[in-house]
């Protein structure tokens, strides 16, 4: 398509993230082997963080002026520090929520979400990956037997749906229908490359050493459900005025 490597990286990173909510809701209704279901759920939860870091770096004005080893070190630091923050806040929240006697059952969902958002804030303070910190903290807290667990899960699910609704409204506000027709041929080509080439090759390379069957690899190749995260990722380079 005659694009620069920077543009190609931004396109690839923006559409790479799979949607955790979609994957969780669909995969848990199918009679899948636990190994496949767990792999897809882990992928959809963990791939937001590196794609956010990649898009942010490629959209930066420092792109092309900083050595590759410095970018690599920054990515490694953000992901590692985000993981540690998520574990720290997650286990602290898990311990405290199991011992606190809050005056109202409605306060437990608020306290749980507040604790997870705390991990995002702490990660931001030390310039780590807030996305990874939130996901890890949520997994740690959510896997515990918390008081009023059903109320907490229902509140978190409703909050996630509200957030996705807001993202799609934002997409509608930012999209220019008059410009969409000109982008359709390129978009179809990029989409076909993602579906038919990029993801199958990525699945083959990453699952080959772990004795997945061809049938399982084919299923994984077609299970990369996308959601609202690419909307956020696409907004970053547009807002920063990246060419193309």
Short mmCIF file of C-alpha atoms in Angstrom, two decimals:
data_model
loop_
_atom_site.label_atom_id
_atom_site.label_comp_id
_atom_site.label_asym_id
_atom_site.label_seq_id
_atom_site.Cartn_x
_atom_site.Cartn_y
_atom_site.Cartn_z
CA UNK A 1 0.00 0.00 0.00
CA UNK A 2 3.03 2.28 -0.03
CA UNK A 3 2.79 3.13 3.66
CA UNK A 4 5.70 3.89 5.96
CA UNK A 5 6.74 1.37 8.65
CA UNK A 6 5.39 3.73 11.31
CA UNK A 7 1.94 3.75 9.73
CA UNK A 8 2.02 -0.03 9.29
CA UNK A 9 2.96 -0.50 12.94
CA UNK A 10 0.12 1.78 14.06
CA UNK A 11 -2.41 -0.08 11.90
CA UNK A 12 -1.24 -3.46 13.15
CA UNK A 13 -1.16 -2.43 16.80
CA UNK A 14 -4.54 -0.71 16.67
CA UNK A 15 -6.39 -3.75 15.33
CA UNK A 16 -4.38 -6.39 17.22
CA UNK A 17 -6.23 -6.17 20.53
CA UNK A 18 -9.04 -8.68 21.06
CA UNK A 19 -12.04 -7.78 23.21
CA UNK A 20 -12.16 -9.42 26.63
CA UNK A 21 -15.90 -8.87 27.13
CA UNK A 22 -16.77 -10.43 23.76
CA UNK A 23 -14.40 -13.36 24.22
CA UNK A 24 -15.62 -14.10 27.75
CA UNK A 25 -19.31 -13.96 26.83
CA UNK A 26 -18.96 -16.11 23.70
CA UNK A 27 -16.39 -18.67 24.79
CA UNK A 28 -18.13 -19.57 28.03
CA UNK A 29 -21.24 -20.62 26.09
CA UNK A 30 -19.32 -23.06 23.90
CA UNK A 31 -18.34 -26.62 24.91
CA UNK A 32 -14.61 -25.93 24.61
CA UNK A 33 -11.69 -27.61 26.25
CA UNK A 34 -10.61 -25.63 29.32
CA UNK A 35 -7.15 -25.20 27.79
CA UNK A 36 -8.50 -23.39 24.72
CA UNK A 37 -10.93 -21.26 26.70
CA UNK A 38 -8.27 -20.21 29.20
CA UNK A 39 -5.81 -19.35 26.42
CA UNK A 40 -8.29 -17.11 24.58
CA UNK A 41 -9.38 -15.39 27.80
CA UNK A 42 -5.78 -14.78 28.87
CA UNK A 43 -4.90 -13.42 25.43
CA UNK A 44 -7.85 -11.03 25.33
CA UNK A 45 -7.04 -9.74 28.79
CA UNK A 46 -3.30 -9.33 28.34
CA UNK A 47 -2.97 -7.98 24.80
CA UNK A 48 -4.42 -4.53 25.57
CA UNK A 49 -1.36 -3.42 27.52
CA UNK A 50 1.39 -4.02 24.90
CA UNK A 51 -0.75 -2.59 22.09
CA UNK A 52 -1.42 0.59 24.08
CA UNK A 53 2.33 0.96 24.70
CA UNK A 54 3.15 0.37 21.01
CA UNK A 55 0.55 2.86 19.75
CA UNK A 56 1.67 5.49 22.26
CA UNK A 57 5.33 5.08 21.31
CA UNK A 58 4.67 5.10 17.55
CA UNK A 59 2.49 8.21 17.93
CA UNK A 60 5.16 10.09 19.87
CA UNK A 61 7.06 12.99 18.34
CA UNK A 62 10.26 11.21 19.42
CA UNK A 63 9.61 8.39 16.94
CA UNK A 64 12.66 7.95 14.72
CA UNK A 65 14.90 10.02 17.01
CA UNK A 66 15.37 7.49 19.81
CA UNK A 67 17.50 4.30 19.67
CA UNK A 68 15.59 1.02 19.37
CA UNK A 69 17.11 -0.35 22.57
CA UNK A 70 15.68 2.58 24.52
CA UNK A 71 12.17 1.89 23.17
CA UNK A 72 12.58 -1.81 23.97
CA UNK A 73 13.68 -1.05 27.51
CA UNK A 74 10.76 1.35 28.00
CA UNK A 75 8.23 -1.25 26.83
CA UNK A 76 9.76 -3.89 29.12
CA UNK A 77 9.70 -1.50 32.08
CA UNK A 78 6.08 -0.41 31.54
CA UNK A 79 4.80 -3.97 31.28
CA UNK A 80 6.85 -5.33 34.18
CA UNK A 81 6.04 -2.43 36.51
CA UNK A 82 2.35 -2.58 35.54
CA UNK A 83 2.29 -6.29 36.36
CA UNK A 84 3.87 -5.71 39.77
CA UNK A 85 1.50 -2.85 40.62
CA UNK A 86 -1.49 -4.98 39.65
CA UNK A 87 -0.34 -7.87 41.82
CA UNK A 88 0.39 -5.58 44.79
CA UNK A 89 -2.94 -3.73 44.67
CA UNK A 90 -4.87 -6.90 43.82
CA UNK A 91 -3.64 -8.89 46.79
CA UNK A 92 -3.95 -5.89 49.11
CA UNK A 93 -7.56 -5.39 47.99
CA UNK A 94 -8.29 -9.09 48.25
CA UNK A 95 -7.00 -9.16 51.83
CA UNK A 96 -8.74 -5.99 52.97
CA UNK A 97 -12.13 -6.66 51.33
CA UNK A 98 -12.26 -10.07 52.98
CA UNK A 99 -11.79 -8.49 56.42
CA UNK A 100 -13.58 -5.15 56.25
CA UNK A 101 -17.10 -4.93 57.64
CA UNK A 102 -18.64 -2.22 55.47
CA UNK A 103 -21.96 -0.76 56.72
CA UNK A 104 -23.82 -1.47 53.46
CA UNK A 105 -23.72 -4.28 50.90
CA UNK A 106 -23.76 -1.66 48.13
CA UNK A 107 -20.36 -0.39 49.24
CA UNK A 108 -18.56 -3.63 48.35
CA UNK A 109 -18.89 -3.17 44.54
CA UNK A 110 -17.75 0.44 44.89
CA UNK A 111 -14.79 -0.51 47.06
CA UNK A 112 -13.77 -3.26 44.64
CA UNK A 113 -13.85 -1.00 41.59
CA UNK A 114 -12.11 1.79 43.53
CA UNK A 115 -9.31 -0.60 44.43
CA UNK A 116 -8.82 -1.65 40.83
CA UNK A 117 -8.85 1.99 39.66
CA UNK A 118 -6.23 2.68 42.33
CA UNK A 119 -3.92 0.28 40.50
CA UNK A 120 -4.39 2.31 37.30
CA UNK A 121 -3.53 5.53 39.13
CA UNK A 122 -0.47 4.09 40.86
CA UNK A 123 0.79 2.68 37.57
CA UNK A 124 0.36 6.08 35.94
CA UNK A 125 2.35 7.78 38.70
CA UNK A 126 5.39 5.57 38.01
CA UNK A 127 4.83 5.64 34.21
CA UNK A 128 3.89 1.97 34.04
CA UNK A 129 1.13 0.25 32.05
CA UNK A 130 -2.19 1.11 33.69
CA UNK A 131 -4.06 -1.32 31.43
CA UNK A 132 -1.99 -4.28 32.60
CA UNK A 133 -2.17 -3.16 36.24
CA UNK A 134 -5.97 -2.94 36.09
CA UNK A 135 -6.35 -6.33 34.42
CA UNK A 136 -4.03 -8.14 36.84
CA UNK A 137 -5.60 -6.46 39.89
CA UNK A 138 -9.06 -7.37 38.60
CA UNK A 139 -8.10 -11.01 38.05
CA UNK A 140 -6.55 -11.29 41.52
CA UNK A 141 -9.52 -9.66 43.29
CA UNK A 142 -12.12 -11.39 41.13
CA UNK A 143 -10.74 -14.86 41.81
CA UNK A 144 -11.25 -14.46 45.59
CA UNK A 145 -14.37 -15.37 47.55
CA UNK A 146 -15.41 -11.83 48.34
CA UNK A 147 -18.42 -10.77 50.41
CA UNK A 148 -21.44 -10.10 48.19
CA UNK A 149 -19.57 -11.52 45.20
CA UNK A 150 -22.60 -11.61 42.89
CA UNK A 151 -23.36 -7.95 43.51
CA UNK A 152 -19.73 -7.05 42.78
CA UNK A 153 -19.70 -9.02 39.50
CA UNK A 154 -23.03 -7.55 38.39
CA UNK A 155 -21.85 -4.01 39.08
CA UNK A 156 -18.54 -4.57 37.25
CA UNK A 157 -20.33 -6.06 34.23
CA UNK A 158 -22.76 -3.12 34.03
CA UNK A 159 -19.89 -0.66 34.33
CA UNK A 160 -17.99 -2.39 31.51
CA UNK A 161 -21.04 -2.29 29.22
CA UNK A 162 -21.56 1.40 29.97
CA UNK A 163 -17.91 2.11 29.12
CA UNK A 164 -18.17 0.26 25.80
CA UNK A 165 -21.37 2.13 24.96
CA UNK A 166 -19.53 5.40 25.57
CA UNK A 167 -16.70 4.31 23.29
CA UNK A 168 -19.04 3.53 20.41
CA UNK A 169 -20.81 6.88 20.86
CA UNK A 170 -17.37 8.50 20.72
CA UNK A 171 -16.63 6.60 17.50
CA UNK A 172 -19.82 7.97 15.98
CA UNK A 173 -18.84 11.50 16.93
CA UNK A 174 -15.36 11.17 15.44
CA UNK A 175 -16.22 9.32 12.22
CA UNK A 176 -16.75 11.33 9.03
CA UNK A 177 -19.15 9.36 6.78
CA UNK A 178 -18.08 11.32 3.70
CA UNK A 179 -14.51 10.04 4.10
CA UNK A 180 -15.36 6.42 4.80
CA UNK A 181 -16.00 5.35 1.20
CA UNK A 182 -12.49 6.33 0.11
CA UNK A 183 -11.02 4.22 2.92
CA UNK A 184 -13.08 1.07 2.22
CA UNK A 185 -10.72 -0.62 -0.31
CA UNK A 186 -7.68 -0.17 1.92
CA UNK A 187 -9.65 -1.19 5.01
CA UNK A 188 -10.86 -4.38 3.32
CA UNK A 189 -7.32 -5.26 2.30
CA UNK A 190 -5.95 -4.64 5.80
CA UNK A 191 -8.84 -6.57 7.37
CA UNK A 192 -8.34 -9.52 5.03
CA UNK A 193 -4.62 -9.57 5.83
CA UNK A 194 -5.38 -9.61 9.56
CA UNK A 195 -7.98 -12.38 9.30
CA UNK A 196 -6.39 -14.63 6.69
CA UNK A 197 -2.66 -14.08 7.15
CA UNK A 198 -1.48 -12.20 10.24
CA UNK A 199 -3.47 -13.93 12.99
CA UNK A 200 -3.15 -17.49 11.58
CA UNK A 201 0.62 -17.04 11.29
CA UNK A 202 0.82 -15.57 14.80
CA UNK A 203 -1.20 -18.47 16.21
CA UNK A 204 0.96 -21.00 14.38
CA UNK A 205 4.19 -19.41 15.66
CA UNK A 206 3.04 -19.04 19.27
CA UNK A 207 1.18 -22.33 19.80
CA UNK A 208 3.33 -24.66 17.66
CA UNK A 209 5.74 -25.60 20.48
CA UNK A 210 2.86 -26.45 22.86
CA UNK A 211 1.36 -29.38 20.93
CA UNK A 212 -1.89 -27.81 19.84
CA UNK A 213 -3.63 -29.78 17.11
CA UNK A 214 -4.28 -28.30 13.66
CA UNK A 215 -7.98 -28.16 14.50
CA UNK A 216 -7.30 -26.21 17.69
CA UNK A 217 -4.94 -23.84 15.88
CA UNK A 218 -7.57 -23.22 13.20
CA UNK A 219 -10.13 -22.44 15.91
CA UNK A 220 -7.75 -20.05 17.67
CA UNK A 221 -7.06 -18.32 14.34
CA UNK A 222 -10.74 -17.49 13.92
CA UNK A 223 -11.40 -16.58 17.56
CA UNK A 224 -9.75 -13.16 17.70
CA UNK A 225 -12.95 -11.25 18.45
CA UNK A 226 -12.51 -7.47 18.26
CA UNK A 227 -14.31 -4.84 20.30
CA UNK A 228 -14.07 -1.25 21.42
CA UNK A 229 -10.35 -1.03 22.30
CA UNK A 230 -9.21 -0.36 18.69
CA UNK A 231 -11.41 2.77 18.78
CA UNK A 232 -9.35 4.14 21.66
CA UNK A 233 -6.09 3.11 20.03
CA UNK A 234 -7.06 4.76 16.73
CA UNK A 235 -7.87 8.02 18.49
CA UNK A 236 -4.32 8.37 19.88
CA UNK A 237 -2.43 8.91 16.59
CA UNK A 238 -5.28 11.02 15.18
CA UNK A 239 -5.21 13.30 18.23
CA UNK A 240 -1.41 13.61 18.00
CA UNK A 241 -1.55 14.52 14.30
CA UNK A 242 0.44 11.57 12.98
CA UNK A 243 0.63 11.68 9.15
CA UNK A 244 -1.53 9.25 7.09
#
